[in-house]
CSV table of C-alpha atoms in Angstrom, one decimal:
chain,number,residue,atom,x,y,z
A,1,MET,CA,-17.4,18.0,-13.3
A,2,ILE,CA,-20.1,16.2,-11.3
A,3,LEU,CA,-22.8,17.4,-13.7
A,4,LEU,CA,-20.7,16.0,-16.6
A,5,PHE,CA,-20.5,12.7,-14.8
A,6,PHE,CA,-24.2,12.4,-14.4
A,7,THR,CA,-24.7,13.4,-18.0
A,8,CYS,CA,-22.4,10.5,-19.0
A,9,ILE,CA,-24.4,8.1,-16.9
A,10,GLN,CA,-27.7,9.4,-18.5
A,11,MET,CA,-26.2,9.1,-21.9
A,12,LYS,CA,-25.2,5.5,-21.3
A,13,CYS,CA,-28.8,4.7,-20.3
A,14,ILE,CA,-30.4,6.7,-23.1
A,15,TYR,CA,-28.1,5.7,-25.8
A,16,SER,CA,-28.1,1.9,-25.3
A,17,LEU,CA,-30.1,1.8,-28.5
A,18,PHE,CA,-26.9,0.8,-30.4
A,19,PHE,CA,-26.2,4.0,-32.4
A,20,PRO,CA,-22.5,4.5,-32.9
A,21,ILE,CA,-22.7,8.3,-32.5
A,22,GLN,CA,-24.1,8.0,-29.0
A,23,PHE,CA,-21.3,5.6,-27.9
A,24,ASN,CA,-18.8,7.9,-29.5
A,25,ASN,CA,-20.2,10.9,-27.6
A,26,LEU,CA,-20.3,8.8,-24.4
A,27,GLY,CA,-16.7,7.9,-24.9
A,28,PHE,CA,-15.7,11.5,-25.4
A,29,CYS,CA,-17.6,12.4,-22.3
A,30,TYR,CA,-15.6,9.9,-20.3
A,31,PHE,CA,-12.4,11.1,-21.9
A,32,ASN,CA,-13.3,14.7,-20.7
A,33,LEU,CA,-13.7,13.2,-17.2
A,34,GLY,CA,-10.3,11.6,-17.4
A,35,ASP,CA,-11.5,8.0,-17.5
A,36,ASN,CA,-9.7,6.7,-20.6
A,37,VAL,CA,-10.7,3.1,-19.9
A,38,LYS,CA,-14.4,3.8,-20.1
A,39,ALA,CA,-13.8,6.2,-22.9
A,40,LEU,CA,-12.1,3.5,-25.0
A,41,GLU,CA,-14.8,0.9,-24.1
A,42,ALA,CA,-17.5,3.2,-25.4
A,43,ILE,CA,-15.7,4.3,-28.5
A,44,ASN,CA,-14.7,0.7,-29.3
A,45,LYS,CA,-18.4,-0.2,-29.0
A,46,ALA,CA,-19.2,2.6,-31.6
A,47,ILE,CA,-16.6,1.0,-33.9
A,48,GLN,CA,-18.0,-2.4,-33.3
A,49,ILE,CA,-21.5,-1.2,-34.3
A,50,ASP,CA,-20.3,0.7,-37.4
A,51,PRO,CA,-16.7,0.1,-38.5
A,52,ARG,CA,-17.2,2.8,-41.2
A,53,TYR,CA,-17.8,5.5,-38.7
A,54,PRO,CA,-14.7,7.7,-39.0
A,55,GLU,CA,-15.4,10.0,-36.1
A,56,ALA,CA,-15.0,7.1,-33.7
A,57,TYR,CA,-11.6,6.3,-35.0
A,58,ASP,CA,-10.8,10.0,-34.6
A,59,LYS,CA,-11.9,10.1,-31.0
A,60,ARG,CA,-10.0,6.9,-30.2
A,61,ALA,CA,-6.9,8.5,-31.8
A,62,GLN,CA,-7.3,11.6,-29.6
A,63,ILE,CA,-7.2,9.4,-26.5
A,64,LYS,CA,-4.1,7.6,-27.8
A,65,LEU,CA,-2.5,10.9,-28.6
A,66,SER,CA,-3.1,12.2,-25.1
A,67,ALA,CA,-1.5,9.0,-23.7
A,68,GLY,CA,1.5,9.5,-26.0
A,69,ASP,CA,0.8,6.4,-28.1
A,70,TYR,CA,1.5,8.2,-31.4
A,71,LYS,CA,1.9,5.1,-33.6
A,72,ALA,CA,-1.4,3.7,-32.5
A,73,ALA,CA,-3.1,7.1,-32.9
A,74,LEU,CA,-1.7,7.3,-36.4
A,75,GLU,CA,-3.2,4.0,-37.3
A,76,ASP,CA,-6.7,5.2,-36.1
A,77,LEU,CA,-6.3,8.5,-37.9
A,78,ASN,CA,-5.3,6.8,-41.2
A,79,LYS,CA,-8.4,4.6,-40.8
A,80,ALA,CA,-10.6,7.6,-40.2
A,81,LEU,CA,-9.1,9.4,-43.2
A,82,SER,CA,-9.5,6.3,-45.4
A,83,ILE,CA,-13.2,6.5,-44.7
A,84,ASN,CA,-13.5,10.3,-45.0
A,85,PRO,CA,-10.4,12.0,-46.5
A,86,PHE,CA,-11.7,15.4,-45.6
A,87,LEU,CA,-12.3,14.9,-41.8
A,88,THR,CA,-10.6,18.0,-40.6
A,89,THR,CA,-10.2,16.9,-37.0
A,90,SER,CA,-8.4,13.8,-38.2
A,91,LEU,CA,-6.1,15.8,-40.5
A,92,ASN,CA,-5.2,18.1,-37.6
A,93,ASN,CA,-4.6,15.2,-35.2
A,94,ARG,CA,-2.6,13.3,-37.8
A,95,ALA,CA,-0.4,16.3,-38.3
A,96,LEU,CA,0.2,16.4,-34.5
A,97,ALA,CA,1.0,12.6,-34.4
A,98,LEU,CA,3.3,12.9,-37.4
A,99,ILE,CA,5.2,15.8,-35.7
A,100,GLU,CA,5.7,13.6,-32.6
A,101,LEU,CA,7.0,10.8,-34.9
A,102,LYS,CA,9.3,13.3,-36.6
A,103,ARG,CA,7.7,12.8,-40.0
A,104,TYR,CA,7.7,16.5,-40.7
A,105,ASN,CA,7.1,16.4,-44.5
A,106,ASP,CA,4.0,14.2,-44.0
A,107,ALA,CA,2.8,16.5,-41.2
A,108,LEU,CA,3.3,19.5,-43.5
A,109,GLY,CA,1.1,17.8,-46.2
A,110,ASP,CA,-1.7,17.4,-43.7
A,111,ALA,CA,-1.4,21.0,-42.4
A,112,ASN,CA,-1.4,22.4,-45.9
A,113,LEU,CA,-4.5,20.3,-46.9
A,114,LEU,CA,-6.2,21.4,-43.7
A,115,LEU,CA,-5.6,25.0,-44.6
A,116,GLN,CA,-7.2,24.4,-48.0
A,117,LEU,CA,-10.3,22.9,-46.4
A,118,VAL,CA,-10.9,25.4,-43.6
A,119,GLU,CA,-10.2,29.0,-42.7
A,120,PRO,CA,-6.8,29.5,-41.1
A,121,THR,CA,-6.9,29.3,-37.3
A,122,THR,CA,-4.1,30.1,-34.8
A,123,GLU,CA,-3.9,26.5,-33.9
A,124,ILE,CA,-3.3,25.3,-37.5
A,125,LEU,CA,-0.9,28.1,-38.2
A,126,GLU,CA,1.1,27.3,-35.0
A,127,ILE,CA,1.2,23.6,-35.9
A,128,ARG,CA,2.5,24.4,-39.4
A,129,ALA,CA,5.0,26.9,-37.9
A,130,LYS,CA,6.4,24.2,-35.7
A,131,ILE,CA,6.8,21.9,-38.7
A,132,PHE,CA,8.6,24.7,-40.6
A,133,LYS,CA,10.9,25.2,-37.7
A,134,GLU,CA,11.7,21.5,-37.6
A,135,LEU,CA,12.4,21.6,-41.4
A,136,GLY,CA,14.7,24.5,-40.9
A,137,ASN,CA,12.5,27.0,-42.8
A,138,ILE,CA,12.6,29.9,-40.3
A,139,LYS,CA,11.2,32.4,-42.8
A,140,LEU,CA,7.9,30.5,-43.3
A,141,MET,CA,7.7,29.7,-39.6
A,142,GLU,CA,7.9,33.4,-38.8
A,143,GLU,CA,5.2,34.2,-41.5
A,144,ASP,CA,2.8,31.6,-40.0
A,145,LEU,CA,3.4,32.9,-36.4
A,146,LYS,CA,2.9,36.5,-37.5
A,147,PHE,CA,-0.4,35.5,-39.3
A,148,ALA,CA,-1.5,33.6,-36.1
A,149,GLU,CA,-0.8,36.7,-34.0
A,150,GLU,CA,-2.9,38.8,-36.5
A,151,LEU,CA,-5.8,36.3,-36.2
A,152,ARG,CA,-5.5,36.3,-32.4
A,153,ALA,CA,-5.7,40.2,-32.4
A,154,LYS,CA,-9.0,40.2,-34.3
């Protein structure tokens, strides 16, 4: 943890060259340290430098998701996906936010698109299983959970 803190300080000094990716990485570093205030400051700086940088909106949404601010996270995720509709981390995070907001059909759309873009993972399948459960489709929930178990066993 201490090494990570010093890495964050070094990054702040090294990356004061106004590149949004560095501020985004610095923000994520602070987020991993549990300092959401500094994380948001750094990520907001990345967005200020380049408002068309979707990964910054995605990282800011992750912080908002972790704080339980699902509506604000959804706004950032929609912005990220309006810039890059195939940003898989944003699709995954938006599905999670939509589940929390009880918008299960929208969440299912994101989960299905995600499974078209990437190889199935246990995380994606478990997210979709949760959606199927909420929609009352126990058969499809069980199929996804079984597939997730098979992947985990590999």
